[in-house]
Amino acid sequence: MTGPNGPRRPRLPLRLPAWTATLTWKAAVFIVVMCCALAALLGVLVHVAVTNQTVGQARERALSRLDDATKQYEAGGRLGPGAGIDPPGLPGRLRDLAVGGQRGTMVGDHDRTPTVWAAGPADGGRAIAVEVDYAQGARTIDGLDRAILGSSVLAIGATLLVGAFAVTRVTRRLHLTARVARRISAGDLDARVHDPRTRDPGRHQDEVATVSGALDTMASSLQGKLLSEQRFTADVAHELRTPLTGLHAAAELLPPGRPTELVRDRVAALRTLTEDLLEISRLDTRNERVDLDAVRLAPLAERVLRASGAEGAEVELIVVRDLVVESDGRRLERVLGNLVANAVKHGAPPVSLTVDGPVITVRDHGPGFPDYLVEHGPQRFRTEGTTKGHGLGLTIALGQARVVGATLTFTNVEQGTGAVATLTLPGAERLSGDEQDEVRA
């Protein structure tokens, strides 16, 4: 859109602060609104009732004095104080009503004083009227209104405090349940809410306790199933090692030839798969120990390329900035080796291994990672399309990275133009100037 002074900026939607989305704030607003509505309703009812009673009593006194004044006027006597014929200050509407032959009363001001007027017909088209001081009644109503307002504010404040305390207790339990759920989703299957209301079966449970108990039950069931799966995987891998070792030895005794090569290749693939399963089982137990040592990243990356056999034309090593980190060199080599092997096998050249301080990236120019892998991370025994593999290499790389305290992320550069695996190491220390010159040399 454009205006006389140039293009107009589009109006951004109004966004409330984050704390306004909390249940405590919403409950507080609801309590305040309901208390204000209830206080206003009760205040109006009390005000109307008291005002009608006070004004009614004043009108009765005014009409009683009007009767006395009318009798004195008809008897030819002198009218008392506060009574007169067409007195000054008599409201015009009330005078017109009296001249018309009817009696009436009206609340008004006379000399800045609240007054109740009563008037009736007199001879000669005139009106006889009396006035009654209404100042005391007006002060009573004003005092009542202030008392209603003060008590309403006090009641709203007390109700808000009590309601906030009660809601905060509920929200605190909800926050605890949410934190435990996040810990479980992060892999901590031992996390539990342990709401005290769920420990006594005979005790009535509220909705929060029901949710907490369901979460604990779900976590226990999930933990049991995962432990059973891990034990099964470890047992199968252990049972396969012995026959595969014998099968490998027997394959070595076969005469040379194409069938022998195929047998040896399949036996080697089975042994690799078995070792991967055993490694995943050890990672699942989360009992792996880290052997910390000072590790230089550039030489480690060179060893990874030499061990993978992808050094040279297939994979390019780029050292932007070398560092010394305190980590487990064997596990880092395992992580980088799996990342390079995955890029070479499933990506497309050129493949680059870049060391830039504590950040090591492996990039290829293939079709990129699958969407599920970018969003949720690698999953064992899951591949897409005609891709060969078991999905264990990246799973092991992610598990070993967690063991050393590193962060491993998977992204795509652009659709169909390459995949990037980024390993970020903790506790990195910059090399000294002499060491950096040595690396560049």
CSV table of C-alpha atoms in Angstrom, one decimal:
chain,number,residue,atom,x,y,z
A,1,MET,CA,0.0,0.0,0.0
A,2,THR,CA,1.2,3.5,-0.8
A,3,GLY,CA,0.2,6.9,0.7
A,4,PRO,CA,0.9,10.5,0.1
A,5,ASN,CA,4.2,10.2,2.0
A,6,GLY,CA,5.4,7.0,0.4
A,7,PRO,CA,4.7,3.3,1.0
A,8,ARG,CA,2.8,2.4,4.1
A,9,ARG,CA,4.0,-0.3,6.4
A,10,PRO,CA,1.5,-3.1,7.0
A,11,ARG,CA,-0.1,-3.1,10.4
A,12,LEU,CA,1.2,-5.9,12.6
A,13,PRO,CA,-1.3,-7.8,14.6
A,14,LEU,CA,-1.5,-6.8,18.3
A,15,ARG,CA,0.5,-9.3,20.4
A,16,LEU,CA,0.0,-9.4,24.1
A,17,PRO,CA,2.9,-10.2,26.4
A,18,ALA,CA,3.7,-13.9,26.9
A,19,TRP,CA,2.6,-13.8,30.6
A,20,THR,CA,-1.0,-13.0,29.5
A,21,ALA,CA,-1.2,-16.5,28.1
A,22,THR,CA,-0.8,-18.1,31.5
A,23,LEU,CA,-3.7,-19.8,33.3
A,24,THR,CA,-3.0,-17.7,36.4
A,25,TRP,CA,-3.5,-14.4,34.5
A,26,LYS,CA,-6.6,-15.7,32.8
A,27,ALA,CA,-8.1,-16.9,36.1
A,28,ALA,CA,-7.2,-13.5,37.7
A,29,VAL,CA,-8.9,-11.6,35.0
A,30,PHE,CA,-12.0,-13.9,35.2
A,31,ILE,CA,-12.2,-13.4,39.0
A,32,VAL,CA,-11.8,-9.7,38.8
A,33,VAL,CA,-14.5,-9.3,36.0
A,34,MET,CA,-16.9,-11.6,37.8
A,35,CYS,CA,-16.3,-9.9,41.2
A,36,CYS,CA,-16.7,-6.4,39.6
A,37,ALA,CA,-20.0,-7.5,37.9
A,38,LEU,CA,-21.3,-9.0,41.1
A,39,ALA,CA,-20.3,-6.0,43.2
A,40,ALA,CA,-21.8,-3.6,40.7
A,41,LEU,CA,-25.1,-5.6,40.6
A,42,LEU,CA,-25.4,-5.8,44.4
A,43,GLY,CA,-24.3,-2.1,44.8
A,44,VAL,CA,-27.0,-1.0,42.3
A,45,LEU,CA,-29.6,-3.1,44.0
A,46,VAL,CA,-28.7,-1.8,47.5
A,47,HIS,CA,-28.4,1.8,46.3
A,48,VAL,CA,-31.8,1.7,44.6
A,49,ALA,CA,-33.5,0.1,47.6
A,50,VAL,CA,-32.1,2.5,50.2
A,51,THR,CA,-32.6,5.6,47.9
A,52,ASN,CA,-36.3,4.6,47.3
A,53,GLN,CA,-36.8,4.1,51.1
A,54,THR,CA,-35.1,7.4,52.0
A,55,VAL,CA,-36.8,9.4,49.3
A,56,GLY,CA,-40.1,7.8,50.1
A,57,GLN,CA,-39.9,8.8,53.7
A,58,ALA,CA,-39.0,12.4,52.7
A,59,ARG,CA,-41.9,12.5,50.3
A,60,GLU,CA,-44.3,11.4,53.1
A,61,ARG,CA,-43.0,14.1,55.4
A,62,ALA,CA,-43.4,16.7,52.6
A,63,LEU,CA,-46.9,15.6,51.8
A,64,SER,CA,-47.8,15.6,55.5
A,65,ARG,CA,-46.6,19.2,55.9
A,66,LEU,CA,-48.4,20.1,52.6
A,67,ASP,CA,-51.7,18.8,54.2
A,68,ASP,CA,-51.1,21.0,57.3
A,69,ALA,CA,-50.2,24.0,55.2
A,70,THR,CA,-53.3,23.6,53.0
A,71,LYS,CA,-55.5,23.4,56.1
A,72,GLN,CA,-54.0,26.6,57.5
A,73,TYR,CA,-54.3,28.3,54.1
A,74,GLU,CA,-58.0,27.3,53.8
A,75,ALA,CA,-58.6,28.5,57.4
A,76,GLY,CA,-57.1,31.8,56.6
A,77,GLY,CA,-54.2,31.3,59.0
A,78,ARG,CA,-50.6,32.2,58.4
A,79,LEU,CA,-48.4,29.6,56.7
A,80,GLY,CA,-45.5,28.2,58.7
A,81,PRO,CA,-41.9,28.3,57.8
A,82,GLY,CA,-40.9,26.3,54.7
A,83,ALA,CA,-44.4,26.8,53.2
A,84,GLY,CA,-45.8,29.4,50.8
A,85,ILE,CA,-47.7,30.4,47.7
A,86,ASP,CA,-45.6,30.1,44.6
A,87,PRO,CA,-42.4,30.2,46.7
A,88,PRO,CA,-39.1,31.0,44.9
A,89,GLY,CA,-37.2,28.0,43.9
A,90,LEU,CA,-40.3,25.8,43.3
A,91,PRO,CA,-39.6,23.6,40.2
A,92,GLY,CA,-41.6,24.7,37.2
A,93,ARG,CA,-42.8,21.2,36.4
A,94,LEU,CA,-44.1,20.7,39.9
A,95,ARG,CA,-45.8,24.1,39.8
A,96,ASP,CA,-47.5,23.3,36.5
A,97,LEU,CA,-48.7,20.0,38.0
A,98,ALA,CA,-50.2,21.8,41.1
A,99,VAL,CA,-51.8,24.6,39.0
A,100,GLY,CA,-53.5,21.8,37.0
A,101,GLY,CA,-55.2,20.6,40.1
A,102,GLN,CA,-53.0,17.7,41.2
A,103,ARG,CA,-50.6,17.2,44.1
A,104,GLY,CA,-47.1,16.0,43.7
A,105,THR,CA,-43.5,15.9,45.1
A,106,MET,CA,-40.1,16.4,43.5
A,107,VAL,CA,-36.5,16.1,44.8
A,108,GLY,CA,-34.3,19.1,43.8
A,109,ASP,CA,-31.9,21.7,45.1
A,110,HIS,CA,-32.8,25.0,46.8
A,111,ASP,CA,-29.9,27.3,47.7
A,112,ARG,CA,-27.5,24.4,46.9
A,113,THR,CA,-29.2,22.2,49.5
A,114,PRO,CA,-31.0,19.0,48.7
A,115,THR,CA,-34.7,19.6,49.1
A,116,VAL,CA,-37.9,17.6,48.7
A,117,TRP,CA,-40.8,19.8,47.4
A,118,ALA,CA,-44.5,19.1,47.7
A,119,ALA,CA,-47.1,21.2,46.0
A,120,GLY,CA,-50.8,21.3,45.5
A,121,PRO,CA,-53.5,23.6,43.9
A,122,ALA,CA,-54.5,27.0,45.5
A,123,ASP,CA,-57.0,29.6,44.4
A,124,GLY,CA,-56.3,32.0,41.6
A,125,GLY,CA,-54.3,29.7,39.5
A,126,ARG,CA,-51.6,29.5,42.1
A,127,ALA,CA,-49.8,26.7,43.9
A,128,ILE,CA,-49.2,26.1,47.5
A,129,ALA,CA,-45.9,24.4,48.2
A,130,VAL,CA,-43.7,23.2,51.1
A,131,GLU,CA,-40.0,22.2,51.2
A,132,VAL,CA,-38.4,19.6,53.4
A,133,ASP,CA,-34.6,19.5,54.0
A,134,TYR,CA,-33.2,16.4,52.3
A,135,ALA,CA,-29.5,17.0,53.2
A,136,GLN,CA,-29.4,14.2,55.8
A,137,GLY,CA,-30.9,11.7,53.4
A,138,ALA,CA,-28.5,12.7,50.7
A,139,ARG,CA,-25.5,12.3,53.0
A,140,THR,CA,-26.8,8.9,54.1
A,141,ILE,CA,-27.0,7.7,50.4
A,142,ASP,CA,-23.5,9.1,49.7
A,143,GLY,CA,-22.1,7.4,52.7
A,144,LEU,CA,-23.8,4.1,51.7
A,145,ASP,CA,-22.3,4.4,48.1
A,146,ARG,CA,-18.8,5.0,49.5
A,147,ALA,CA,-19.2,2.0,51.8
A,148,ILE,CA,-20.4,-0.2,49.0
A,149,LEU,CA,-17.5,0.9,46.8
A,150,GLY,CA,-14.9,0.4,49.6
A,151,SER,CA,-16.3,-3.0,50.6
A,152,SER,CA,-16.4,-4.1,46.9
A,153,VAL,CA,-12.8,-3.2,46.4
A,154,LEU,CA,-11.9,-5.0,49.6
A,155,ALA,CA,-13.9,-8.1,48.6
A,156,ILE,CA,-12.4,-8.1,45.1
A,157,GLY,CA,-8.9,-7.9,46.5
A,158,ALA,CA,-9.5,-10.6,49.0
A,159,THR,CA,-11.2,-12.9,46.4
A,160,LEU,CA,-8.3,-12.2,44.0
A,161,LEU,CA,-5.7,-13.2,46.5
A,162,VAL,CA,-7.5,-16.3,47.5
A,163,GLY,CA,-8.2,-17.2,43.9
A,164,ALA,CA,-4.7,-16.5,42.8
A,165,PHE,CA,-3.3,-18.7,45.6
A,166,ALA,CA,-5.7,-21.6,44.6
A,167,VAL,CA,-4.9,-21.2,40.9
A,168,THR,CA,-1.2,-21.0,41.5
A,169,ARG,CA,-1.2,-24.3,43.4
A,170,VAL,CA,-2.9,-25.9,40.4
A,171,THR,CA,-0.7,-24.3,37.8
A,172,ARG,CA,2.4,-25.2,39.8
A,173,ARG,CA,1.4,-28.9,39.6
A,174,LEU,CA,0.7,-28.4,35.9
A,175,HIS,CA,4.1,-26.9,35.3
A,176,LEU,CA,5.7,-29.8,37.2
A,177,THR,CA,3.8,-32.3,35.0
A,178,ALA,CA,4.9,-30.4,31.9
A,179,ARG,CA,8.5,-30.4,33.0
A,180,VAL,CA,8.4,-34.2,33.6
A,181,ALA,CA,6.8,-34.7,30.2
A,182,ARG,CA,9.6,-32.7,28.5
A,183,ARG,CA,12.2,-34.8,30.4
A,184,ILE,CA,10.6,-38.0,29.2
A,185,SER,CA,10.5,-36.7,25.6
A,186,ALA,CA,14.2,-35.8,26.0
A,187,GLY,CA,15.0,-39.4,26.9
A,188,ASP,CA,14.9,-39.4,30.7
A,189,LEU,CA,12.5,-42.4,31.2
A,190,ASP,CA,13.1,-42.4,35.0
A,191,ALA,CA,11.3,-39.0,35.4
A,192,ARG,CA,8.1,-39.2,37.3
A,193,VAL,CA,5.6,-36.6,38.7
A,194,HIS,CA,4.8,-38.6,41.9
A,195,ASP,CA,1.8,-36.5,42.7
A,196,PRO,CA,0.9,-37.2,46.4
A,197,ARG,CA,-2.8,-37.4,45.5
A,198,THR,CA,-2.1,-40.4,43.3
A,199,ARG,CA,-0.4,-42.5,46.0
A,200,ASP,CA,-3.6,-43.1,48.1
A,201,PRO,CA,-6.1,-45.1,46.0
A,202,GLY,CA,-8.9,-44.2,48.3
A,203,ARG,CA,-8.4,-40.5,48.0
A,204,HIS,CA,-10.5,-38.6,45.5
A,205,GLN,CA,-8.3,-37.2,42.7
A,206,ASP,CA,-8.7,-33.9,40.8
A,207,GLU,CA,-8.1,-33.5,37.1
A,208,VAL,CA,-4.4,-32.6,37.6
A,209,ALA,CA,-3.8,-35.6,39.7
A,210,THR,CA,-5.5,-37.8,37.0
A,211,VAL,CA,-3.2,-36.3,34.3
A,212,SER,CA,-0.1,-36.8,36.5
A,213,GLY,CA,-1.0,-40.4,37.2
A,214,ALA,CA,-1.7,-41.1,33.6
A,215,LEU,CA,1.7,-39.6,32.6
A,216,ASP,CA,3.6,-41.7,35.2
A,217,THR,CA,1.8,-44.8,34.0
A,218,MET,CA,2.6,-44.0,30.4
A,219,ALA,CA,6.3,-43.4,31.3
A,220,SER,CA,6.5,-46.6,33.2
A,221,SER,CA,4.9,-48.6,30.4
A,222,LEU,CA,7.1,-46.9,27.8
A,223,GLN,CA,10.3,-47.5,29.9
A,224,GLY,CA,9.4,-51.2,30.3
A,225,LYS,CA,8.8,-51.6,26.5
A,226,LEU,CA,12.0,-49.8,25.6
A,227,LEU,CA,14.1,-51.8,28.1
A,228,SER,CA,12.6,-55.0,26.7
A,229,GLU,CA,13.5,-53.9,23.2
A,230,GLN,CA,17.0,-53.0,24.3
A,231,ARG,CA,17.5,-56.3,26.0
A,232,PHE,CA,16.2,-58.2,23.0
A,233,THR,CA,18.5,-56.3,20.6
A,234,ALA,CA,21.5,-56.9,22.8
A,235,ASP,CA,20.7,-60.6,23.2
A,236,VAL,CA,20.2,-61.1,19.5
A,237,ALA,CA,23.4,-59.3,18.7
A,238,HIS,CA,25.4,-61.3,21.3
A,239,GLU,CA,23.9,-64.5,20.0
A,240,LEU,CA,24.8,-63.7,16.4
A,241,ARG,CA,28.5,-62.8,17.2
A,242,THR,CA,29.5,-66.4,17.8
A,243,PRO,CA,28.0,-68.0,14.6
A,244,LEU,CA,29.1,-65.0,12.5
A,245,THR,CA,32.6,-65.4,13.7
A,246,GLY,CA,32.6,-69.0,12.7
A,247,LEU,CA,30.9,-68.1,9.4
A,248,HIS,CA,33.6,-65.6,8.7
A,249,ALA,CA,36.4,-68.1,9.4
A,250,ALA,CA,34.7,-70.6,7.1
A,251,ALA,CA,34.3,-68.0,4.4
A,252,GLU,CA,38.1,-67.4,4.5
A,253,LEU,CA,38.7,-71.1,3.7
A,254,LEU,CA,36.6,-71.0,0.5
A,255,PRO,CA,38.4,-71.1,-2.8
A,256,PRO,CA,38.9,-67.8,-4.7
A,257,GLY,CA,36.1,-66.8,-7.0
A,258,ARG,CA,33.1,-64.6,-7.4
A,259,PRO,CA,30.8,-66.7,-5.2
A,260,THR,CA,33.4,-66.5,-2.4
A,261,GLU,CA,33.6,-62.8,-2.7
A,262,LEU,CA,29.8,-62.5,-2.5
A,263,VAL,CA,29.7,-64.7,0.6
A,264,ARG,CA,32.6,-62.8,2.3
A,265,ASP,CA,30.9,-59.5,1.5
A,266,ARG,CA,27.6,-60.6,3.0
A,267,VAL,CA,29.3,-62.0,6.1
A,268,ALA,CA,31.2,-58.7,6.5
A,269,ALA,CA,27.9,-56.8,6.2
A,270,LEU,CA,26.3,-59.0,8.9
A,271,ARG,CA,29.2,-58.6,11.2
A,272,THR,CA,29.1,-54.8,10.8
A,273,LEU,CA,25.3,-54.8,11.5
A,274,THR,CA,25.8,-56.9,14.6
A,275,GLU,CA,28.6,-54.7,15.9
A,276,ASP,CA,26.3,-51.6,15.3
A,277,LEU,CA,23.5,-53.3,17.2
A,278,LEU,CA,25.8,-54.0,20.1
A,279,GLU,CA,27.0,-50.4,20.1
A,280,ILE,CA,23.4,-49.0,20.0
A,281,SER,CA,22.6,-51.3,22.9
A,282,ARG,CA,25.5,-49.9,25.0
A,283,LEU,CA,24.4,-46.4,24.1
A,284,ASP,CA,20.8,-47.1,25.1
A,285,THR,CA,21.9,-48.1,28.6
A,286,ARG,CA,23.5,-44.6,29.0
A,287,ASN,CA,26.4,-46.2,31.0
A,288,GLU,CA,29.1,-45.3,28.5
A,289,ARG,CA,32.2,-43.8,30.1
A,290,VAL,CA,34.1,-41.0,28.4
A,291,ASP,CA,38.0,-41.1,28.2
A,292,LEU,CA,38.8,-37.4,28.1
A,293,ASP,CA,42.0,-36.2,26.5
A,294,ALA,CA,43.3,-33.1,24.7
A,295,VAL,CA,42.3,-33.7,21.0
A,296,ARG,CA,43.4,-31.6,18.1
A,297,LEU,CA,40.5,-31.5,15.6
A,298,ALA,CA,42.4,-31.0,12.3
A,299,PRO,CA,44.6,-34.1,12.7
A,300,LEU,CA,41.6,-36.1,13.9
A,301,ALA,CA,39.7,-35.2,10.8
A,302,GLU,CA,42.6,-36.3,8.6
A,303,ARG,CA,42.7,-39.7,10.4
A,304,VAL,CA,39.0,-40.0,9.8
A,305,LEU,CA,39.4,-39.5,6.0
A,306,ARG,CA,42.3,-41.9,5.8
A,307,ALA,CA,40.4,-44.6,7.8
A,308,SER,CA,37.3,-44.1,5.6
A,309,GLY,CA,39.3,-44.4,2.4
A,310,ALA,CA,37.5,-41.3,1.0
A,311,GLU,CA,40.5,-39.1,1.2
A,312,GLY,CA,41.3,-37.1,-2.0
A,313,ALA,CA,38.8,-36.6,-4.8
A,314,GLU,CA,35.7,-37.8,-2.9
A,315,VAL,CA,36.0,-35.8,0.3
A,316,GLU,CA,37.8,-32.4,0.7
A,317,LEU,CA,39.1,-31.4,4.2
A,318,ILE,CA,38.8,-27.7,4.9
A,319,VAL,CA,40.5,-26.4,8.1
A,320,VAL,CA,39.3,-22.9,8.8
A,321,ARG,CA,40.4,-22.7,12.4
A,322,ASP,CA,41.9,-25.6,14.4
A,323,LEU,CA,41.3,-26.1,18.1
A,324,VAL,CA,42.2,-28.3,21.0
A,325,VAL,CA,39.2,-29.8,22.8
A,326,GLU,CA,39.0,-31.9,25.8
A,327,SER,CA,37.0,-34.9,24.6
A,328,ASP,CA,37.0,-38.6,23.7
A,329,GLY,CA,39.0,-38.9,20.5
A,330,ARG,CA,37.8,-42.4,19.7
A,331,ARG,CA,34.2,-41.4,19.9
A,332,LEU,CA,34.7,-38.3,17.8
A,333,GLU,CA,36.4,-40.4,15.1
A,334,ARG,CA,33.4,-42.7,15.2
A,335,VAL,CA,31.0,-39.8,14.8
A,336,LEU,CA,32.8,-38.1,12.0
A,337,GLY,CA,33.5,-41.5,10.3
A,338,ASN,CA,29.8,-42.3,10.2
A,339,LEU,CA,28.9,-38.8,9.0
A,340,VAL,CA,31.5,-39.0,6.1
A,341,ALA,CA,30.4,-42.5,5.2
A,342,ASN,CA,26.8,-41.4,5.1
A,343,ALA,CA,27.6,-38.4,2.9
A,344,VAL,CA,29.7,-40.5,0.5
A,345,LYS,CA,27.2,-43.3,0.3
A,346,HIS,CA,23.9,-41.4,0.2
A,347,GLY,CA,24.9,-38.0,-1.0
A,348,ALA,CA,26.7,-36.7,-4.1
A,349,PRO,CA,30.1,-35.2,-4.7
A,350,PRO,CA,31.7,-32.9,-3.8
A,351,VAL,CA,31.7,-33.8,-0.1
A,352,SER,CA,33.5,-31.5,2.3
A,353,LEU,CA,34.6,-32.0,5.9
A,354,THR,CA,35.1,-28.5,7.4
A,355,VAL,CA,36.8,-27.8,10.8
A,356,ASP,CA,35.9,-24.3,12.0
A,357,GLY,CA,36.8,-24.1,15.7
A,358,PRO,CA,34.4,-26.1,17.8
A,359,VAL,CA,32.1,-26.6,14.8
A,360,ILE,CA,32.7,-29.4,12.4
A,361,THR,CA,30.4,-29.8,9.4
A,362,VAL,CA,30.0,-32.5,6.7
A,363,ARG,CA,28.3,-31.4,3.6
A,364,ASP,CA,27.4,-33.2,0.4
A,365,HIS,CA,25.6,-32.0,-2.8
A,366,GLY,CA,23.0,-34.8,-3.0
A,367,PRO,CA,19.2,-34.8,-2.6
A,368,GLY,CA,19.5,-33.9,1.1
A,369,PHE,CA,18.2,-35.6,4.3
A,370,PRO,CA,14.6,-36.9,4.5
A,371,ASP,CA,12.1,-34.6,6.1
A,372,TYR,CA,11.5,-36.9,9.0
A,373,LEU,CA,15.3,-37.0,9.8
A,374,VAL,CA,15.6,-33.2,9.8
A,375,GLU,CA,12.5,-32.8,12.0
A,376,HIS,CA,12.9,-35.7,14.5
A,377,GLY,CA,16.5,-36.9,14.0
A,378,PRO,CA,17.7,-40.3,12.7
A,379,GLN,CA,15.7,-43.4,13.4
A,380,ARG,CA,17.1,-46.9,13.4
A,381,PHE,CA,15.9,-49.2,10.6
A,382,ARG,CA,14.2,-46.4,8.8
A,383,THR,CA,15.2,-45.3,5.3
A,384,GLU,CA,13.2,-43.7,2.5
A,385,GLY,CA,12.8,-44.7,-1.1
A,386,THR,CA,15.4,-47.1,-2.6
A,387,THR,CA,18.1,-46.0,-0.2
A,388,LYS,CA,20.1,-48.9,1.0
A,389,GLY,CA,21.1,-49.1,4.7
A,390,HIS,CA,19.6,-49.7,8.1
A,391,GLY,CA,19.6,-46.2,9.5
A,392,LEU,CA,22.1,-47.1,12.2
A,393,GLY,CA,25.1,-45.0,11.2
A,394,LEU,CA,23.5,-41.7,11.9
A,395,THR,CA,21.8,-43.1,15.0
A,396,ILE,CA,25.2,-44.2,16.4
A,397,ALA,CA,26.7,-40.8,15.5
A,398,LEU,CA,24.0,-39.0,17.4
A,399,GLY,CA,24.3,-41.3,20.4
A,400,GLN,CA,28.1,-41.0,20.6
A,401,ALA,CA,27.8,-37.2,20.2
A,402,ARG,CA,25.5,-37.1,23.2
A,403,VAL,CA,28.0,-39.2,25.2
A,404,VAL,CA,30.8,-36.6,24.7
A,405,GLY,CA,28.4,-33.7,25.4
A,406,ALA,CA,28.4,-32.5,21.7
A,407,THR,CA,25.4,-31.4,19.7
A,408,LEU,CA,24.7,-33.0,16.3
A,409,THR,CA,22.1,-31.4,14.0
A,410,PHE,CA,20.9,-32.3,10.5
A,411,THR,CA,19.8,-29.7,7.9
A,412,ASN,CA,19.4,-29.3,4.2
A,413,VAL,CA,20.9,-26.4,2.3
A,414,GLU,CA,18.2,-26.1,-0.3
A,415,GLN,CA,15.7,-28.5,-1.7
A,416,GLY,CA,17.8,-31.1,-3.6
A,417,THR,CA,21.1,-29.3,-3.3
A,418,GLY,CA,22.8,-30.9,-0.4
A,419,ALA,CA,22.7,-32.1,3.2
A,420,VAL,CA,24.7,-30.6,6.1
A,421,ALA,CA,25.5,-32.4,9.4
A,422,THR,CA,26.9,-30.0,12.0
A,423,LEU,CA,28.8,-31.2,15.1
A,424,THR,CA,29.3,-28.6,17.8
A,425,LEU,CA,31.7,-29.5,20.5
A,426,PRO,CA,31.7,-28.2,24.1
A,427,GLY,CA,34.7,-26.9,26.1
A,428,ALA,CA,36.8,-25.8,23.1
A,429,GLU,CA,40.0,-23.9,23.6
A,430,ARG,CA,41.8,-21.9,20.9
A,431,LEU,CA,45.2,-23.1,19.9
A,432,SER,CA,48.2,-20.9,20.6
A,433,GLY,CA,49.6,-18.8,17.8
A,434,ASP,CA,52.6,-21.1,17.3
A,435,GLU,CA,50.3,-24.1,17.1
A,436,GLN,CA,48.1,-22.5,14.5
A,437,ASP,CA,51.1,-21.5,12.4
A,438,GLU,CA,52.2,-25.1,12.6
A,439,VAL,CA,48.9,-26.3,11.4
A,440,ARG,CA,48.8,-23.9,8.4
A,441,ALA,CA,52.4,-25.0,7.5
